[in-house]
Amino acid sequence: MRYRILVASRSFGSTSSKPWDVLNQAGCEILQADMTHKMTEERLIELLQDVDGAIIGVVPMTDYVMDHCPNLKVVSMHGVGVDHIDLTAAAQRGIVIANCLGANDQSVADLTIGLMISIARDIPSVDRLVRGGGWGAYEGHELWNKTLGLIGLGRIGRGVAKRALGFDMKVLAYDPYVQPENVEQDISLVSFDKVLREADYISLHATLSEETRHMIGAAQLQAMKPTAYLINTARGALVDEEALYTALINKQISGAALDVYNDEPPKGSPLLQLENVVVTPHIGAHTRESIERVGVMAAENVLRTLQGGQPHYRVV
Ligand code: NAD
């Protein structure tokens, strides 16, 4: 059987041919979407006609889109977050939704530590300073012996904890869905409030859901230490960006390092004007190693499902 597969992800197979090989070796007909401009529902519907399976990035896989694509049987997220996919609509139509859990967490954990050091030592500003012919000594902060507060103790949260323990950090974590007996000895599972009040670095690693949307708002920022830093490599909507801006200009917290935003790219966001903010363009999973692993897993997710089996990770 020759399957028709849509690839609507910017980075699928961009660092190695292996993900493409998986599809080609199975004799698939591959349709590659132009990802240079924003994907609309209408364009997605057009591309998905007569398609059996799709590998997607952050594109609007809505009820409306699925309603107009009767052939679609399986969608694999080229990554982990599926908050842009209407899971209820997919389940109602029997469309399998899969993701690539565990394939990119090491890369995101690495970047999180990188952002922590970057904001604590103000690396981007001093880089600009030296390039501009200047010299100077900004007094930063150490990670050593400080308290890290993790919000969300899944794969990435645990990866960050493991790295932070190497810096002799004290690691607190809040995750209402994790049982204490399943937590490593060096990590203290505590309340949300305790993380907010005691952490020097708060790093977000929770899934985005209606429950977690804007879980960091004005009240939570107010509860944090004035010397604390907020790092978000999870999803932009976990944070109320207006409240974050206010907290940063009023020095309620020391700084923030962000890889993800409410709107991506965050064009025109006032956060980009602040000196105490470090920003990266949603590159958490963008390493050569991770892009290859995720691509292979996404391709296998789609093929396994079409061939009557189960994907590596089935969401619905
Ligand atoms: P995961 O599913 O392994 O972990 C998510 C954790 O969030 C789970 O342990 C879950 O119990 C917890 N959680 C759910 N609701 C919560 C709540 N109300 N409070 C606290 N914790 C809660 O997922 P993961 O692979 O570790 O991904 C973590 C986050 O990183 C997700 O938001 C994902 O979308 C994001 N992510 C970002 C990038 C990037 O490029 N920046 C790449 C991959 C994943």
PDB file of N, CA and C in Angstrom, residues 58-102:
ATOM      1  N   VAL A  58       4.123  23.200  14.741  1.00  0.00           N
ATOM      2  CA  VAL A  58       3.033  23.939  15.386  1.00  0.00           C
ATOM      3  C   VAL A  58       2.164  24.572  14.298  1.00  0.00           C
ATOM      4  N   VAL A  59       1.208  23.807  13.803  1.00  0.00           N
ATOM      5  CA  VAL A  59       0.246  24.276  12.793  1.00  0.00           C
ATOM      6  C   VAL A  59      -1.166  24.049  13.362  1.00  0.00           C
ATOM      7  N   PRO A  60      -2.160  24.809  12.885  1.00  0.00           N
ATOM      8  CA  PRO A  60      -3.493  24.724  13.516  1.00  0.00           C
ATOM      9  C   PRO A  60      -4.286  23.476  13.128  1.00  0.00           C
ATOM     10  N   MET A  61      -4.057  22.391  13.846  1.00  0.00           N
ATOM     11  CA  MET A  61      -4.788  21.139  13.577  1.00  0.00           C
ATOM     12  C   MET A  61      -6.096  21.191  14.378  1.00  0.00           C
ATOM     13  N   THR A  62      -7.035  21.949  13.836  1.00  0.00           N
ATOM     14  CA  THR A  62      -8.283  22.232  14.552  1.00  0.00           C
ATOM     15  C   THR A  62      -9.383  21.258  14.147  1.00  0.00           C
ATOM     16  N   ASP A  63     -10.517  21.396  14.855  1.00  0.00           N
ATOM     17  CA  ASP A  63     -11.717  20.626  14.536  1.00  0.00           C
ATOM     18  C   ASP A  63     -12.109  20.896  13.077  1.00  0.00           C
ATOM     19  N   TYR A  64     -12.097  22.177  12.710  1.00  0.00           N
ATOM     20  CA  TYR A  64     -12.477  22.606  11.359  1.00  0.00           C
ATOM     21  C   TYR A  64     -11.587  21.929  10.308  1.00  0.00           C
ATOM     22  N   VAL A  65     -10.280  21.904  10.561  1.00  0.00           N
ATOM     23  CA  VAL A  65      -9.348  21.277   9.606  1.00  0.00           C
ATOM     24  C   VAL A  65      -9.650  19.782   9.486  1.00  0.00           C
ATOM     25  N   MET A  66      -9.771  19.114  10.620  1.00  0.00           N
ATOM     26  CA  MET A  66      -9.983  17.657  10.585  1.00  0.00           C
ATOM     27  C   MET A  66     -11.320  17.312   9.933  1.00  0.00           C
ATOM     28  N   ASP A  67     -12.292  18.192  10.121  1.00  0.00           N
ATOM     29  CA  ASP A  67     -13.608  17.985   9.532  1.00  0.00           C
ATOM     30  C   ASP A  67     -13.553  17.985   7.998  1.00  0.00           C
ATOM     31  N   HIS A  68     -12.550  18.665   7.462  1.00  0.00           N
ATOM     32  CA  HIS A  68     -12.442  18.785   6.004  1.00  0.00           C
ATOM     33  C   HIS A  68     -11.411  17.828   5.396  1.00  0.00           C
ATOM     34  N   CYS A  69     -10.899  16.902   6.203  1.00  0.00           N
ATOM     35  CA  CYS A  69      -9.866  15.980   5.694  1.00  0.00           C
ATOM     36  C   CYS A  69     -10.278  14.540   5.979  1.00  0.00           C
ATOM     37  N   PRO A  70     -11.228  14.005   5.226  1.00  0.00           N
ATOM     38  CA  PRO A  70     -11.811  12.699   5.533  1.00  0.00           C
ATOM     39  C   PRO A  70     -10.831  11.529   5.457  1.00  0.00           C
ATOM     40  N   ASN A  71      -9.723  11.683   4.721  1.00  0.00           N
ATOM     41  CA  ASN A  71      -8.782  10.559   4.571  1.00  0.00           C
ATOM     42  C   ASN A  71      -7.768  10.448   5.701  1.00  0.00           C
ATOM     43  N   LEU A  72      -7.636  11.544   6.444  1.00  0.00           N
ATOM     44  CA  LEU A  72      -6.567  11.617   7.450  1.00  0.00           C
ATOM     45  C   LEU A  72      -6.780  10.589   8.559  1.00  0.00           C
ATOM     46  N   LYS A  73      -5.763   9.754   8.790  1.00  0.00           N
ATOM     47  CA  LYS A  73      -5.896   8.694   9.797  1.00  0.00           C
ATOM     48  C   LYS A  73      -4.972   8.891  10.987  1.00  0.00           C
ATOM     49  N   VAL A  74      -3.835   9.534  10.743  1.00  0.00           N
ATOM     50  CA  VAL A  74      -2.866   9.688  11.837  1.00  0.00           C
ATOM     51  C   VAL A  74      -2.068  10.983  11.671  1.00  0.00           C
ATOM     52  N   VAL A  75      -1.807  11.624  12.805  1.00  0.00           N
ATOM     53  CA  VAL A  75      -0.981  12.834  12.815  1.00  0.00           C
ATOM     54  C   VAL A  75       0.095  12.622  13.863  1.00  0.00           C
ATOM     55  N   SER A  76       1.349  12.807  13.489  1.00  0.00           N
ATOM     56  CA  SER A  76       2.400  12.784  14.507  1.00  0.00           C
ATOM     57  C   SER A  76       2.959  14.180  14.653  1.00  0.00           C
ATOM     58  N   MET A  77       2.979  14.650  15.893  1.00  0.00           N
ATOM     59  CA  MET A  77       3.647  15.915  16.172  1.00  0.00           C
ATOM     60  C   MET A  77       5.140  15.680  15.999  1.00  0.00           C
ATOM     61  N   HIS A  78       5.813  16.596  15.309  1.00  0.00           N
ATOM     62  CA  HIS A  78       7.264  16.531  15.183  1.00  0.00           C
ATOM     63  C   HIS A  78       7.830  17.231  16.416  1.00  0.00           C
ATOM     64  N   GLY A  79       7.674  16.592  17.569  1.00  0.00           N
ATOM     65  CA  GLY A  79       8.061  17.181  18.851  1.00  0.00           C
ATOM     66  C   GLY A  79       7.159  16.587  19.917  1.00  0.00           C
ATOM     67  N   VAL A  80       6.933  17.377  20.969  1.00  0.00           N
ATOM     68  CA  VAL A  80       6.182  16.838  22.111  1.00  0.00           C
ATOM     69  C   VAL A  80       4.848  17.551  22.333  1.00  0.00           C
ATOM     70  N   GLY A  81       4.867  18.893  22.418  1.00  0.00           N
ATOM     71  CA  GLY A  81       3.660  19.662  22.764  1.00  0.00           C
ATOM     72  C   GLY A  81       2.560  19.492  21.722  1.00  0.00           C
ATOM     73  N   VAL A  82       1.352  19.148  22.180  1.00  0.00           N
ATOM     74  CA  VAL A  82       0.236  18.934  21.248  1.00  0.00           C
ATOM     75  C   VAL A  82      -0.908  19.905  21.549  1.00  0.00           C
ATOM     76  N   ASP A  83      -0.581  21.039  22.209  1.00  0.00           N
ATOM     77  CA  ASP A  83      -1.632  21.972  22.622  1.00  0.00           C
ATOM     78  C   ASP A  83      -2.276  22.695  21.443  1.00  0.00           C
ATOM     79  N   HIS A  84      -1.674  22.611  20.257  1.00  0.00           N
ATOM     80  CA  HIS A  84      -2.259  23.247  19.063  1.00  0.00           C
ATOM     81  C   HIS A  84      -3.131  22.252  18.280  1.00  0.00           C
ATOM     82  N   ILE A  85      -3.282  21.047  18.823  1.00  0.00           N
ATOM     83  CA  ILE A  85      -4.094  20.014  18.156  1.00  0.00           C
ATOM     84  C   ILE A  85      -5.378  19.833  18.967  1.00  0.00           C
ATOM     85  N   ASP A  86      -6.531  19.839  18.300  1.00  0.00           N
ATOM     86  CA  ASP A  86      -7.796  19.606  19.006  1.00  0.00           C
ATOM     87  C   ASP A  86      -7.935  18.090  19.233  1.00  0.00           C
ATOM     88  N   LEU A  87      -7.530  17.667  20.418  1.00  0.00           N
ATOM     89  CA  LEU A  87      -7.472  16.232  20.714  1.00  0.00           C
ATOM     90  C   LEU A  87      -8.863  15.608  20.784  1.00  0.00           C
ATOM     91  N   THR A  88      -9.833  16.381  21.278  1.00  0.00           N
ATOM     92  CA  THR A  88     -11.198  15.853  21.380  1.00  0.00           C
ATOM     93  C   THR A  88     -11.745  15.596  19.985  1.00  0.00           C
ATOM     94  N   ALA A  89     -11.532  16.568  19.093  1.00  0.00           N
ATOM     95  CA  ALA A  89     -12.025  16.419  17.713  1.00  0.00           C
ATOM     96  C   ALA A  89     -11.354  15.223  17.037  1.00  0.00           C
ATOM     97  N   ALA A  90     -10.057  15.040  17.300  1.00  0.00           N
ATOM     98  CA  ALA A  90      -9.337  13.913  16.696  1.00  0.00           C
ATOM     99  C   ALA A  90      -9.911  12.594  17.202  1.00  0.00           C
ATOM    100  N   ALA A  91     -10.127  12.512  18.515  1.00  0.00           N
ATOM    101  CA  ALA A  91     -10.663  11.275  19.109  1.00  0.00           C
ATOM    102  C   ALA A  91     -12.049  10.968  18.536  1.00  0.00           C
ATOM    103  N   GLN A  92     -12.877  11.997  18.389  1.00  0.00           N
ATOM    104  CA  GLN A  92     -14.234  11.782  17.847  1.00  0.00           C
ATOM    105  C   GLN A  92     -14.190  11.223  16.433  1.00  0.00           C
ATOM    106  N   ARG A  93     -13.164  11.622  15.672  1.00  0.00           N
ATOM    107  CA  ARG A  93     -13.067  11.169  14.276  1.00  0.00           C
ATOM    108  C   ARG A  93     -12.201   9.923  14.118  1.00  0.00           C
ATOM    109  N   GLY A  94     -11.655   9.439  15.222  1.00  0.00           N
ATOM    110  CA  GLY A  94     -10.804   8.246  15.159  1.00  0.00           C
ATOM    111  C   GLY A  94      -9.443   8.533  14.519  1.00  0.00           C
ATOM    112  N   ILE A  95      -9.031   9.802  14.547  1.00  0.00           N
ATOM    113  CA  ILE A  95      -7.694  10.136  14.018  1.00  0.00           C
ATOM    114  C   ILE A  95      -6.689   9.953  15.159  1.00  0.00           C
ATOM    115  N   VAL A  96      -5.677   9.132  14.915  1.00  0.00           N
ATOM    116  CA  VAL A  96      -4.662   8.880  15.949  1.00  0.00           C
ATOM    117  C   VAL A  96      -3.707  10.076  16.016  1.00  0.00           C
ATOM    118  N   ILE A  97      -3.467  10.551  17.227  1.00  0.00           N
ATOM    119  CA  ILE A  97      -2.487  11.630  17.421  1.00  0.00           C
ATOM    120  C   ILE A  97      -1.321  11.051  18.218  1.00  0.00           C
ATOM    121  N   ALA A  98      -0.128  11.212  17.662  1.00  0.00           N
ATOM    122  CA  ALA A  98       1.073  10.683  18.320  1.00  0.00           C
ATOM    123  C   ALA A  98       2.073  11.820  18.528  1.00  0.00           C
ATOM    124  N   ASN A  99       3.007  11.617  19.436  1.00  0.00           N
ATOM    125  CA  ASN A  99       4.096  12.586  19.568  1.00  0.00           C
ATOM    126  C   ASN A  99       5.426  11.869  19.817  1.00  0.00           C
ATOM    127  N   CYS A 100       6.464  12.646  20.070  1.00  0.00           N
ATOM    128  CA  CYS A 100       7.814  12.074  20.138  1.00  0.00           C
ATOM    129  C   CYS A 100       8.418  12.254  21.523  1.00  0.00           C
ATOM    130  N   LEU A 101       7.649  11.887  22.525  1.00  0.00           N
ATOM    131  CA  LEU A 101       8.113  12.002  23.912  1.00  0.00           C
ATOM    132  C   LEU A 101       9.481  11.341  24.074  1.00  0.00           C
ATOM    133  N   GLY A 102      10.338  12.037  24.774  1.00  0.00           N
ATOM    134  CA  GLY A 102      11.623  11.438  25.106  1.00  0.00           C
ATOM    135  C   GLY A 102      12.690  11.613  24.039  1.00  0.00           C
TER     136      GLY A 102
END
